Every structure is written in C-alpha cells, then in structure tokens.
Coordinates of C-alpha atoms and ligand atoms in Angstrom, one line a residue:
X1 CA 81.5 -58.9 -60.2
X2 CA 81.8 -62.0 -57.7
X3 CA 81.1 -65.2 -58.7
X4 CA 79.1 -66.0 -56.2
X5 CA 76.9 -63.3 -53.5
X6 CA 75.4 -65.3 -50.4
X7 CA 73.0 -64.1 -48.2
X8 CA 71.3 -65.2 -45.2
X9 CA 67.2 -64.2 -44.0
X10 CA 66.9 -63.7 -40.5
X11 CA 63.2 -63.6 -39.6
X12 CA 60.5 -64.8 -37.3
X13 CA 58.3 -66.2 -39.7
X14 CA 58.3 -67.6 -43.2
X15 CA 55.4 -69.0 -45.0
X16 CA 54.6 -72.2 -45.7
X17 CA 56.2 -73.4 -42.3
X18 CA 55.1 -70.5 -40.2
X19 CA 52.6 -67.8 -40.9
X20 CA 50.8 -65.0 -39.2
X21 CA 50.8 -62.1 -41.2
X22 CA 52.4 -60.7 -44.1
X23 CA 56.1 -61.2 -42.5
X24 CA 55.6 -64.8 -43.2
X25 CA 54.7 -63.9 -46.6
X26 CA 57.9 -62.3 -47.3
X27 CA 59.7 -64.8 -45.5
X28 CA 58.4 -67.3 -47.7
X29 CA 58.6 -65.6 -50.7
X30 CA 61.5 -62.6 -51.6
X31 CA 64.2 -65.3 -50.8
X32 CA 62.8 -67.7 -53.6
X33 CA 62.6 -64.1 -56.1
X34 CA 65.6 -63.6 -55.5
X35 CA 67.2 -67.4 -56.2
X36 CA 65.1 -67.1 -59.3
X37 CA 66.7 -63.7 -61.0
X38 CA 68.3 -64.9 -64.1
X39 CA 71.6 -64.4 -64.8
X40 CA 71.1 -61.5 -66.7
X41 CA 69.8 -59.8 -63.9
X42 CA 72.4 -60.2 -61.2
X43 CA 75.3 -59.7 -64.2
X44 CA 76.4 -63.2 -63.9
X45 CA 76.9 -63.5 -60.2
X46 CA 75.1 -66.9 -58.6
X47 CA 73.1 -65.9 -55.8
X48 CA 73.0 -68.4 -52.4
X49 CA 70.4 -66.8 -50.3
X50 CA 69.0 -68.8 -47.5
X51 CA 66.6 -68.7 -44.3
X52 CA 67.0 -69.0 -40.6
X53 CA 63.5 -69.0 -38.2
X54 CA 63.1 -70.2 -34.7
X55 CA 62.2 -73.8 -34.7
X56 CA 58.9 -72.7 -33.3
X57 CA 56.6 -75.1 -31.3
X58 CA 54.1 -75.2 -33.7
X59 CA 56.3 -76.4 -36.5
X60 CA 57.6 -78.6 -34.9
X61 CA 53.4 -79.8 -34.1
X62 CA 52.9 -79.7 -38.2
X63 CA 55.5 -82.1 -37.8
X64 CA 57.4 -80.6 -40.6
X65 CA 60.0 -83.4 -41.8
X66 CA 63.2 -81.7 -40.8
X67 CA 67.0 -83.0 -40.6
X68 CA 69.2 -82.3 -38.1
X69 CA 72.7 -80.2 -39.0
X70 CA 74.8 -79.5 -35.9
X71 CA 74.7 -78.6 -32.3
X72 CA 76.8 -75.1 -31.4
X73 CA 76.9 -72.9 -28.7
X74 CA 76.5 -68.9 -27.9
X75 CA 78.0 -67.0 -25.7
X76 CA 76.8 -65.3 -22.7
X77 CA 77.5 -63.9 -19.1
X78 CA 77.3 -67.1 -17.6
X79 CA 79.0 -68.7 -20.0
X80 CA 77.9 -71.0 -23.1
X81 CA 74.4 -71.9 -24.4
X82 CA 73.3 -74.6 -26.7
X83 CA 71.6 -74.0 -29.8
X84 CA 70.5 -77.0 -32.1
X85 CA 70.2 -76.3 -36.0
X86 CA 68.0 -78.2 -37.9
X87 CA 67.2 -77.5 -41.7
X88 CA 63.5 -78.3 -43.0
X89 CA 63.0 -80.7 -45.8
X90 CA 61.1 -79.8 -49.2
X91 CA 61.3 -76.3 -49.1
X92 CA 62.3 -74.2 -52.0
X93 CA 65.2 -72.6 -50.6
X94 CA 67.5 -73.8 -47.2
X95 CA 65.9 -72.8 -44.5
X96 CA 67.5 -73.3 -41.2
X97 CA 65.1 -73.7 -37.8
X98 CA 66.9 -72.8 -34.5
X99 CA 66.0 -74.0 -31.2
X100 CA 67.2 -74.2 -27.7
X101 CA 66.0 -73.3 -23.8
X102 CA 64.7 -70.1 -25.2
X103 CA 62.6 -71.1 -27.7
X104 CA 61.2 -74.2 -26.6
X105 CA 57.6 -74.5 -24.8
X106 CA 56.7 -70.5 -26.7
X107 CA 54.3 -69.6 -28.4
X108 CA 55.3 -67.8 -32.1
X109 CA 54.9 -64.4 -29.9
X110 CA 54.3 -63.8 -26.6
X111 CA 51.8 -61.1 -24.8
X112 CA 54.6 -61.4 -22.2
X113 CA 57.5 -58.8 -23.2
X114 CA 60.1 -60.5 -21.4
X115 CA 59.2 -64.1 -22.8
X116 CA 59.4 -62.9 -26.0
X117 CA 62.5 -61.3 -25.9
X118 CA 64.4 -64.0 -24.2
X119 CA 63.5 -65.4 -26.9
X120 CA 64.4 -63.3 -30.0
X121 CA 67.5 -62.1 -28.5
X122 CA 68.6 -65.7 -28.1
X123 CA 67.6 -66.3 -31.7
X124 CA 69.0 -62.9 -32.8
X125 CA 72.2 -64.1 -31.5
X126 CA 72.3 -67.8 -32.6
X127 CA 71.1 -66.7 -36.0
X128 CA 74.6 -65.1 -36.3
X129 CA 76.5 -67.9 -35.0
X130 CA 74.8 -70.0 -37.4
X131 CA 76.8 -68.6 -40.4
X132 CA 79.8 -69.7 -38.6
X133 CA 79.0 -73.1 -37.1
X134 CA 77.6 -74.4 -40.9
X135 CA 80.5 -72.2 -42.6
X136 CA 78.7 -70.0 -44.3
X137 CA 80.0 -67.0 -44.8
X138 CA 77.3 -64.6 -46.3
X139 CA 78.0 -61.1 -47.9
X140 CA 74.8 -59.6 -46.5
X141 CA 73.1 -60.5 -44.0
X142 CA 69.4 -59.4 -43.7
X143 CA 67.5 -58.9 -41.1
X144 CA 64.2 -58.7 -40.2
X145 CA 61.7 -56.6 -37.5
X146 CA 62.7 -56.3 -33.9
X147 CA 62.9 -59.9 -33.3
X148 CA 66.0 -60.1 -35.0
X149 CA 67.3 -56.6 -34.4
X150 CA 69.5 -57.5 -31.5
X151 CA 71.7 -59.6 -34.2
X152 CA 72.3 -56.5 -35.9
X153 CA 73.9 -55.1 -33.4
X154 CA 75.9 -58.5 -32.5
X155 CA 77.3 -58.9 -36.1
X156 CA 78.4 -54.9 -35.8
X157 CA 80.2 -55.7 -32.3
X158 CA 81.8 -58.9 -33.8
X159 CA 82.9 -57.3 -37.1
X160 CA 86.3 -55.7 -36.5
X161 CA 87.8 -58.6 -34.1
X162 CA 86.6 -61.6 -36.1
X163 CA 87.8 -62.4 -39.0
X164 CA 85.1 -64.6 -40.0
X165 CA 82.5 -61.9 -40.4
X166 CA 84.7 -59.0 -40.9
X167 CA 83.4 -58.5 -44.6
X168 CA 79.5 -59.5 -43.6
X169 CA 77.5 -56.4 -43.8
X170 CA 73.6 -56.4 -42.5
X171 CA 70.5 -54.8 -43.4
X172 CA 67.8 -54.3 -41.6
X173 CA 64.3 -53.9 -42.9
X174 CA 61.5 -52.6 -40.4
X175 CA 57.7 -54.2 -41.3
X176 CA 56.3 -52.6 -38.5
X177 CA 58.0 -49.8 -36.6
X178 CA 55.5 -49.3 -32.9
X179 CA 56.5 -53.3 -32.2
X180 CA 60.2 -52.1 -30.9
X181 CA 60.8 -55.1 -28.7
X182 CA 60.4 -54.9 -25.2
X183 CA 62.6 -52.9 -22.2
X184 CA 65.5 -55.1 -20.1
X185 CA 68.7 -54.0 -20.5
X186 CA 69.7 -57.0 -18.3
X187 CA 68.8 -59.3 -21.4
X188 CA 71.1 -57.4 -23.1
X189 CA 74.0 -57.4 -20.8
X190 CA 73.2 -61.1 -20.8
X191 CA 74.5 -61.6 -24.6
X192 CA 76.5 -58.8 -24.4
X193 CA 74.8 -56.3 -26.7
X194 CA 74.6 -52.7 -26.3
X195 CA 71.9 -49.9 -26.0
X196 CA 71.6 -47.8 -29.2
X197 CA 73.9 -44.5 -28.5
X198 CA 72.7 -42.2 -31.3
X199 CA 72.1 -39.1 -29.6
X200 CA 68.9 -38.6 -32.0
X201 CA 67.0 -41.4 -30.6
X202 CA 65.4 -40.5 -27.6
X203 CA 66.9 -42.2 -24.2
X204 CA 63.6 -44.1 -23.8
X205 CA 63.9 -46.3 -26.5
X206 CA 67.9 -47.0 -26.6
X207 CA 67.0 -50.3 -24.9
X208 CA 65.0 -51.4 -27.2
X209 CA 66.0 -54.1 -30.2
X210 CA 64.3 -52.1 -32.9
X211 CA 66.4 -48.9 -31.7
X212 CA 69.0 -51.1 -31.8
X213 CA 68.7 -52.7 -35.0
X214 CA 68.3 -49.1 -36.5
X215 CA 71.3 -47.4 -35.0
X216 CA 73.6 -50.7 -35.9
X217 CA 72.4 -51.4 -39.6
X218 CA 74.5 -50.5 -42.5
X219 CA 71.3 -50.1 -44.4
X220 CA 68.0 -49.9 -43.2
X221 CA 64.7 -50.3 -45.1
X222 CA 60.9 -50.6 -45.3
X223 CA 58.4 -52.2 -47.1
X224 CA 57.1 -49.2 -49.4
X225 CA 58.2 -45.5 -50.2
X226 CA 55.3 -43.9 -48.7
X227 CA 55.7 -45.7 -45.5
X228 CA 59.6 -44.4 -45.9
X229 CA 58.9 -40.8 -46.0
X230 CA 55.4 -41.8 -43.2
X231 CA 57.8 -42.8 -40.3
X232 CA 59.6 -39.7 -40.5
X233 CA 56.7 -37.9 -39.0
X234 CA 55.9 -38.2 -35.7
X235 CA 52.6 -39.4 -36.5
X236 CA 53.9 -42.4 -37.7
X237 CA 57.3 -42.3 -36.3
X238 CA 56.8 -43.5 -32.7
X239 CA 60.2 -41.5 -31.6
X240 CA 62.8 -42.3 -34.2
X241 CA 61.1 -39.7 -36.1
X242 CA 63.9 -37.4 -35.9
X243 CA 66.4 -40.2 -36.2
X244 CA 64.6 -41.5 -39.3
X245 CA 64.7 -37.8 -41.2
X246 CA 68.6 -37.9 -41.3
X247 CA 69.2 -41.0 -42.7
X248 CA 69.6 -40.0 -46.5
X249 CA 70.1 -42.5 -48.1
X250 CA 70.6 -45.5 -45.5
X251 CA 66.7 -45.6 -45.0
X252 CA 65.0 -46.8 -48.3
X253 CA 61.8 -47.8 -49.6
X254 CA 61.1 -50.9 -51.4
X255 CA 57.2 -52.0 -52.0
X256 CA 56.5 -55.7 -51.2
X257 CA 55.4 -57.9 -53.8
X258 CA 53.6 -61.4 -54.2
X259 CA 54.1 -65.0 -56.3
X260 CA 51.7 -64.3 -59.3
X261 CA 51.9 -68.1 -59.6
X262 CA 50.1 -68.9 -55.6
X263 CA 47.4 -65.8 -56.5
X264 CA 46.1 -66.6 -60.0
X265 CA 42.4 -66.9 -60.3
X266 CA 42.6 -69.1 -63.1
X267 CA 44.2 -71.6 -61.7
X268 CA 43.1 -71.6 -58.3
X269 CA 41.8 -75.1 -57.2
X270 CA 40.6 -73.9 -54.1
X271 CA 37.6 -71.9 -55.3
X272 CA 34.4 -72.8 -56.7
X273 CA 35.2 -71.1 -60.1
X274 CA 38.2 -70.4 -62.0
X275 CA 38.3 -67.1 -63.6
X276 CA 39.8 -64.9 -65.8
X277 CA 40.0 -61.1 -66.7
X278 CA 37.9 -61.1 -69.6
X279 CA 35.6 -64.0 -68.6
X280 CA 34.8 -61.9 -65.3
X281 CA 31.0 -61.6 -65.3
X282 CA 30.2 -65.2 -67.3
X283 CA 32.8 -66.8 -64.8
X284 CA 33.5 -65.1 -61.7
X285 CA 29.9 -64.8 -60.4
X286 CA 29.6 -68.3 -59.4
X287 CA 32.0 -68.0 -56.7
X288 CA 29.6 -65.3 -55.3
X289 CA 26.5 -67.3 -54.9
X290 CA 28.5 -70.5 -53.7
X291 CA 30.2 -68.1 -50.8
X292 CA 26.6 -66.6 -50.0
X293 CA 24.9 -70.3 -50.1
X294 CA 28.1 -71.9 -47.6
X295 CA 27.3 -68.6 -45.1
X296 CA 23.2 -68.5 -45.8
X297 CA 23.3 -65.1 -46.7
X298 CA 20.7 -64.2 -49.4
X299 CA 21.6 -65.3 -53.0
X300 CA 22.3 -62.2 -55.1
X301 CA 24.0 -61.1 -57.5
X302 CA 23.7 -57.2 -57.6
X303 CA 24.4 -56.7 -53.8
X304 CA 27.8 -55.1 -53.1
X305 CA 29.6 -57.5 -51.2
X306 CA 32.4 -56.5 -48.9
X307 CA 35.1 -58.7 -47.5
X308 CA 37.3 -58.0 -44.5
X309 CA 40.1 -60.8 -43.9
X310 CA 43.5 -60.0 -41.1
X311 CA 44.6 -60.1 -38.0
X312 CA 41.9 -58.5 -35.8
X313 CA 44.3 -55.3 -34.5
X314 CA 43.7 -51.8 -33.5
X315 CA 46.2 -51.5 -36.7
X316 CA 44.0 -52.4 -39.2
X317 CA 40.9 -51.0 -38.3
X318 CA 38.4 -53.6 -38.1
X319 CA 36.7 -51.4 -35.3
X320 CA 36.4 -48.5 -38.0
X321 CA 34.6 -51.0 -40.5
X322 CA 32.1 -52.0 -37.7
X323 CA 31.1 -48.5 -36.8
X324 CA 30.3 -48.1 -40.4
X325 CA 28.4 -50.4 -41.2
X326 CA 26.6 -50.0 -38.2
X327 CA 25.4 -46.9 -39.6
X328 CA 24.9 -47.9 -43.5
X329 CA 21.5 -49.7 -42.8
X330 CA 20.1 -47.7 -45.0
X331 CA 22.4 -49.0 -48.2
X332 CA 21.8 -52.5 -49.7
X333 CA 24.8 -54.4 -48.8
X334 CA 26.3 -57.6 -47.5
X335 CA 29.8 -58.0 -45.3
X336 CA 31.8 -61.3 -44.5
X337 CA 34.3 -60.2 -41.9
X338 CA 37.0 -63.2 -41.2
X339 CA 40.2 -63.1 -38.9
X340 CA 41.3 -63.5 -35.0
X341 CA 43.2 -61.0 -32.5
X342 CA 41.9 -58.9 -29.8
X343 CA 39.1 -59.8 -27.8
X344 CA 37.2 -56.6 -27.6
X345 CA 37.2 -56.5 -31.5
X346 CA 36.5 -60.0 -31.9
X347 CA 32.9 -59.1 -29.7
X348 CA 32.5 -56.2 -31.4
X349 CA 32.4 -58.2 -34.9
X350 CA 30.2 -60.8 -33.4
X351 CA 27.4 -58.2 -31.9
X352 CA 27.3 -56.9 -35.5
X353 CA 26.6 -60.0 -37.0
X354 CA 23.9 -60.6 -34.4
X355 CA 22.6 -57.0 -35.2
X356 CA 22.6 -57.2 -38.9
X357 CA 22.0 -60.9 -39.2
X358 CA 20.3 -60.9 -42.5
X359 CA 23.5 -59.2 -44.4
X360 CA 26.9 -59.2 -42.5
X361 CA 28.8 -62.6 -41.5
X362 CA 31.5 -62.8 -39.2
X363 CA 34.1 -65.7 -38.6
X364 CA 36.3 -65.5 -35.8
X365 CA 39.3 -67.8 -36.9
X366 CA 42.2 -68.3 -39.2
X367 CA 41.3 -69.9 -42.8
X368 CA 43.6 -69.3 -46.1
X369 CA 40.8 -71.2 -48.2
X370 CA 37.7 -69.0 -46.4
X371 CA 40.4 -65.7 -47.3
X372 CA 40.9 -67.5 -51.0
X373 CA 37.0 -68.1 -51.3
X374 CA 36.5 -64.3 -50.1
X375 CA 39.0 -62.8 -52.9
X376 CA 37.4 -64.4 -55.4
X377 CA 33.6 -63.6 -54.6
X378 CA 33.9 -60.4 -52.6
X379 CA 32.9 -57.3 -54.6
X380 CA 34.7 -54.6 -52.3
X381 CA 37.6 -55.8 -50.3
X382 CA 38.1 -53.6 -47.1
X383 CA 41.4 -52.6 -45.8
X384 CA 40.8 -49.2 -43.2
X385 CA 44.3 -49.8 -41.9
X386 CA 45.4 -46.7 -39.3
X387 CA 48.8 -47.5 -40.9
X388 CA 50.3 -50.0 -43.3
X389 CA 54.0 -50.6 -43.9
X390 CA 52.9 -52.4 -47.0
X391 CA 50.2 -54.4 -46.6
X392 CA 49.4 -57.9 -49.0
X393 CA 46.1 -59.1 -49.4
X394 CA 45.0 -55.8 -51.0
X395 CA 47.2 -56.9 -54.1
X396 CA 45.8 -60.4 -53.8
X397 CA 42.2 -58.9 -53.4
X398 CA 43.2 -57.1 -56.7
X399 CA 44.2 -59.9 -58.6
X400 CA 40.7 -61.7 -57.8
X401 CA 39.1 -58.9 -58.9
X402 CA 37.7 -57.9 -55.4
X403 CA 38.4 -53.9 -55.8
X404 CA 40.2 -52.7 -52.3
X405 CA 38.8 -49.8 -50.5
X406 CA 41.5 -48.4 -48.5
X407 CA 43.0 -45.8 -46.2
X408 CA 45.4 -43.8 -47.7
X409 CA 48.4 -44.8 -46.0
X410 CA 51.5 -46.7 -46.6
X411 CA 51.9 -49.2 -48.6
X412 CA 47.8 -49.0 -49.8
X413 CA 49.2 -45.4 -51.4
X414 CA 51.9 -47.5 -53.3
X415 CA 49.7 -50.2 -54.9
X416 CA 46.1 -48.8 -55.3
X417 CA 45.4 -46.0 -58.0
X418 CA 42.1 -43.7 -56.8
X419 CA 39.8 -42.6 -59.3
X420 CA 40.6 -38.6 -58.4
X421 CA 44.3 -39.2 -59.2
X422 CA 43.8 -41.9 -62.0
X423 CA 40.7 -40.9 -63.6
X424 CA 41.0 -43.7 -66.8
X425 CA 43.2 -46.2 -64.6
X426 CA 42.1 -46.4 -60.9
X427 CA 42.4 -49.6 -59.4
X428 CA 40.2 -49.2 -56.4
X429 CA 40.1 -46.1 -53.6
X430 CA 41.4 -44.7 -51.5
X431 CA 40.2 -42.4 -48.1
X432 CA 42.1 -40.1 -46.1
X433 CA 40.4 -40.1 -42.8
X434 CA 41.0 -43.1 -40.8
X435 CA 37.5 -42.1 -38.7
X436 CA 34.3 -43.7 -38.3
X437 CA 33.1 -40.5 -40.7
X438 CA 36.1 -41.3 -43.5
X439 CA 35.5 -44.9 -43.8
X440 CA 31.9 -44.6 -44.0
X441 CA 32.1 -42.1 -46.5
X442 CA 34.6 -44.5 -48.7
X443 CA 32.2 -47.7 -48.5
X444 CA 29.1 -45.5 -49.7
X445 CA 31.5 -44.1 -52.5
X446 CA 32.8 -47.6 -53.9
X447 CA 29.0 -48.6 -53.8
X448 CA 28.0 -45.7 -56.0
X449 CA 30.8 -47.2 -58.2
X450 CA 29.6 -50.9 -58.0
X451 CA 26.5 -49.7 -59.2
X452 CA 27.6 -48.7 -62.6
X453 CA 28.6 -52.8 -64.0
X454 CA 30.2 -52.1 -67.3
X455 CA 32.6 -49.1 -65.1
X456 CA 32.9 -52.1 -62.5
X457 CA 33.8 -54.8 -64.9
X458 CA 36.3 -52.3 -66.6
X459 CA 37.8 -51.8 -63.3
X460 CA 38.3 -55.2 -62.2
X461 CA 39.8 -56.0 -65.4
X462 CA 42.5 -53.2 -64.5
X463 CA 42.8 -54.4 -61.1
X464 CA 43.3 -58.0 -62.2
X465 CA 45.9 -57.7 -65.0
X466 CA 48.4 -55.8 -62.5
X467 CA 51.9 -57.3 -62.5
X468 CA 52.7 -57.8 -58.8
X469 CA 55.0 -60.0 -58.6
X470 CA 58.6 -59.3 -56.7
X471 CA 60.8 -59.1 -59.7
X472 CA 61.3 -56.0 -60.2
X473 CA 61.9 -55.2 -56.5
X474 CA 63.9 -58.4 -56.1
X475 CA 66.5 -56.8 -58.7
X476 CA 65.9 -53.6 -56.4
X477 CA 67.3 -55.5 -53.4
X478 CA 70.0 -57.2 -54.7
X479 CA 71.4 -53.6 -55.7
X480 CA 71.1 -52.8 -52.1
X481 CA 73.0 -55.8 -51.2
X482 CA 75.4 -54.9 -53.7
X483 CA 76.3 -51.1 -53.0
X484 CA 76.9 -52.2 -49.5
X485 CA 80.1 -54.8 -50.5
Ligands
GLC501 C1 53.7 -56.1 -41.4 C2 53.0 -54.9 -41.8 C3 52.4 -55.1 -43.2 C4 53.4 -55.6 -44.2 C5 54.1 -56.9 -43.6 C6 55.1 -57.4 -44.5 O1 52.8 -57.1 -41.1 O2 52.0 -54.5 -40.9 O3 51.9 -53.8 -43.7 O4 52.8 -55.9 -45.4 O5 54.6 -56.6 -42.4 O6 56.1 -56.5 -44.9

C-alpha cells in the first residue's frame, strides 16, 4: 500500500462556510471522516484529502478570514482566464475557495440556467487546474452533483496527454439526479468539453453536465442503496434510467452519515434542555413546553407535536403535509413547519397557519438553532419527501428523539426501520404513497403510536442510541478510491 493517498472534494457547498442543504453537510463533513480513519483502517496509508468550493459572494459577506495562495489561469476559446485561489483559515481540513469573472456578483445558485452554469463550468474547470497550479497531485479526485460534472469530463480529456494527471482518476457521486445542469452546448465549446456520447443516454440530455459527469466518471455513486437501484427506474430516473441499469458495478450505493459529536442531545448548548436516552421523559420534556411558550402555542405535554424543517421544494413535499393536516382537524395535534423556497408553498404554509391558528406554526426562514430547538422538542418529525437521495435531518431528528414519519423512498428506506418490517426494533415509519391520502394516513398512524407513552419512550430510546456517524461508510469510500488506483 502507498504511503500516502490524496484526494481532492469538488463541491458547491461545504458546511460551515456555505450551507443550503444536505450537500453542504457532506461537504463539511465526509472529508474530515475520512482524515480521521485511524491507521488501522486505511492499512497504514496517510490520507491528504482536501476541499475546493467557489469563493461564493456570500462567504466572502461572512467575511470568512481567508489567505490568498496563487493566481492561475484556464483555458478557453478565446484564450486564458484568471482564476484566484484563496484557502479559508480555521477549518478542519484545506479548503480551497475559487473565484474569478464567473463567480463573482452570483448568488450560491441561480434561477437563471445560463448564469449558473457559466458559473459551475468555470469552477468545474478551475477546480481541476487547481491540483496543478498548488502541485497537488491527488490519486482520486471526487466530484460532486452537476455543478462540478463538467470537470469530470475535463480531467478524462486531459488524462492521456498530460502527464501531470495521467494517474488521477475521478468519481462522481450524484445527490440529486432531476438537477442535470442546464442546456448550451456553446458553454461547452467554450472550455472545450464534450457532449456525453453514450448511445444509452438519450440525445436530449448529452448536453447536459450531469450526463456528462456520468458518462466520463470512472466510478459513479449515490448517497444510499435504495436510491441506487430507485434511479434505475424511470420513475426516478429522469432518462438515464436505462443508462443507469448497465452500470454493474461502476454505479454504487453508499448511505450518508452525520458527526455524532455536532448532533448529541446531551451536549447541545443550543437547547433549553440537555437530554439523554434514558432521562427522556424526566429531561426531554422541558424543551417542549419552552418551544410551545417562544411560538404561543398551548402548553401541553400529551399533544403530538409534529415538526417540519427544509428547503420548501416540490421535492420534499411540504404541500403534501399541508393538505393533511388540513384535513386532520378532527385529531388533537400541534405542527411547527420552518424553512424557505418556493413561493406558492411558502403561502400555502402561511394560509394554514392562519387557518389552524390555535395549533400549527409556520416560519418562513432559515434558522439552525429554530431546526435544533425543533429536534429536540418535536414529537413526530415529518419528512413526505416524493424522493430522497439520502436525506439528513431524519437521522438528526432521530438522535433527538423526534421519531421521523416518512415516505418510503431513498435514503428514508435506508435509515428508518417501520414497525411492519421491524416489529421489536422500528425506529419510526414509514408510508408508501406519496399522496395527500398516504401522508394523511401515516400522521394519524404515528399518533395512534404516540399515544401509547411507555411504546413511545421505548422507541425513542431506539431511535436515539443509533450509531450514525460516517465511519463505517468513510472506510467504504476509501475502498472505492482504492479499487480505482
Ligand atoms: C441532496 C439530496 C438529499 C441528500 C443530500 C446530500 O440534497 O436531496 O437527499 O441527503 O443531497 O447527499
């Protein structure tokens, strides 16, 4: 084995300098799981993984302390373009923060397609260059969503006529397959980079970076088996469907995980009440009545408590919760729905809240500590996702003891166990219709459930002593790495 195995993140976000969803998450996390495998676990190898992310606008607003490395160029068309590498101070881990023409005066994404891949593919690209203008020459380097895609396909063009990256192979793990990256082939021609040419993959999305980035990789993954074997239906598949089903091998699945060590109840600071699992009902309870007392919702303690926190997106099903409860009026309950994204959904929360103003709260905004305060005093944490490659804050719901009720899909099939499979060890449930009807029937089930307290408490126990932390799949990537060099 060789001494030392370097690897290098490409990725749009990575938590805590940038975070919208659960990419940033990862991005902020698997890199430090993987510098902290002991040497035991790798066989003896060191491991040098570090980070590249766009030097996004609002970083650079955070004023982040940051050092400057080097200025380099990329090649285009029309000749050279400047990129400027800076590295962020008093993170874990090197993380490197791109910028140039591109990237400056954008938001993180853009609702513009064209914006945001002038973007990415500029990133894509400079990402790449990067190993080379720090000399850093990494034996994998791994990729991330369509935004990065493009760089995929780059480091596969540049492999067999330069030396420098001949023995540099990439992986590519999708987090979210219907975002593909937007349409203009003259972008490409710009940097160079061609269409995907697998026969398999249907013409209309050849252009595309995520086509790309799949046809180029010399391993492609996702974020949990299910969601593996999900996208090679067309239900889920969104046209590489067919594609997908004859990768063998090259596709795999590996399940997110979380730092046990950011998520621990009983040593959060940032809610009213530490707890543990076996101090659940003398302990845990306070953080209940504080939440209802901050949002004036009636003090109680036996009232089934449901919290909703995430990006507000026909993905995960927010409009599906709404219709529901709409129609549960009859059942003693109370709902604290937190999170921003589209507008319709946004109103839709809000008119609820006005309807049922004496039990449901809604917050339109982005707030970790609200989202903390929620795992720790919800009773039912709602996740009706249509699909979800993974999916996070049911495992952190879990480990605060707030049970997830969930959609059968993805990742949710990976890290909750339903009482009709698991009998003596379910960890929360689980629905198969993603309707109006299904997710109605689910919240009236897990209230049946909530009403039997010693079953509850035994549950939440369960749920709360799961080991979720990335160790186990951190070894799994680092054999991925491996098998590829
Ligand atoms: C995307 C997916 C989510 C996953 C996350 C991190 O946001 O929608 O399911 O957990 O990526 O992999």
């Amino acid at each position: 084995m060789q001494k030392l195995f370097s690897v290098l993140f490409a990725i749009s976000e990575a938590d805590p300098l940038i975070k919208i969803g659960g990419l940033g998450d990862i991005g902020g996390t698997l890199p430090i799981a993987l510098r902290n495998l002991s040497p035991e676990e790798t066989d003896g190898a060191k491991l040098d993984v570090r980070v590249v992310i766009p030097y996004h606008e609002e970083i650079k607003r955070k004023n982040w302390p940051t050092e400057w490395i080097c200025n380099y160029t990329v090649e285009t068309r029309w000749g050279p373009r400047d990129v400027y590498l800076s590295k962020a101070l008093n993170t874990p881990y090197p993380l490197y923060l791109i910028d140039g023409d591109p990237i400056r005066n954008t938001g993180i994404y853009s609702d513009n397609p064209f914006t945001d891949l002038n973007k990415y593919a500029f990133f894509s690209v400079a990402a790449v260059e990067m190993a080379r203008a720090i000399q850093f020459q990494p034996n994998v380097i791994h990729f991330h969503d369509w935004h990065t895609a493009l760089g995929v396909k780059y480091l596969k063009q540049l492999r067999p006529i330069d030396p420098f990256f001949s023995r540099t192979k990439s992986v590519y793990t999708i987090h979210n397959l219907p975002y593909s990256g937007g349409d203009f082939p003259e972008t490409l021609r710009y940097y160079g980079i061609r269409p995907a040419y697998d026969e398999r993959i249907p013409g209309w999305l050849r252009n595309l970076p995520m086509a790309i980035g799949l046809d180029a990789a010399d391993q492609i993954s996702t974020v949990s088996k299910t969601y593996a074997k999900e996208i090679t239906t067309p239900e889920f598949g969104h046209g590489y469907e067919y594609y997908l089903s004859q990768q063998g091998g090259r596709l795999a699945g590996i399940v997110n995980g979380i730092m046990p060590d950011q998520w621990d109840p009983t040593a959060d600071t940032k809610i009213a009440q530490r707890f543990s699992a076996d101090r659940i009902e003398e302990e845990r309870g306070v953080n209940k009545t504080r939440l209802q007392e901050e949002l004036c919702l009636p003090v109680r303690a036996d009232v089934p408590l449901f919290a909703m926190v995430g990006r507000m997106s026909y993905q995960k099903g927010f409009d599906l919760v709404i219709q529901a409860l709409r129609q549960m009026s009859d059942v003693d309950f109370q709902a604290v729905i937190l999170g921003t994204g589209e507008a319709p959904i946004e109103n839709d929360s809000r008119a609820l809240a006005d309807t049922m103003s004496d039990r449901v709260r809604v917050e339109i905004r982005f707030d970790a500590l609200l989202a903390r305060r929620l795992y720790a005093a919800g009773d039912i944490f709602l996740m009706p996702s249509r699909y979800e490659p993974c999916g996070i804050a049911q495992m952190i719901s879990m480990r605060y003891g707030c049970i997830p009720v969930a959609h059968a899909t993805g990742g949710l099939v990976d890290t909750i166990r339903d009482p009709f499979d698991f009998p003596e060890t379910y960890t929360g449930f689980l629905y198969r219709n993603a309707d109006v009807g299904g997710t109605e029937w689910a919240l009236r089930r897990a209230v049946d459930y909530f009403r039997n307290k010693p079953e509850w408490i035994k549950l939440q126990r369960r749920a709360m002593n799961q080991d979720f932390s990335w160790n186990k799949q951190a070894i799994e990537y680092l054999d991925m790495y491996r098998a590829l060099n």
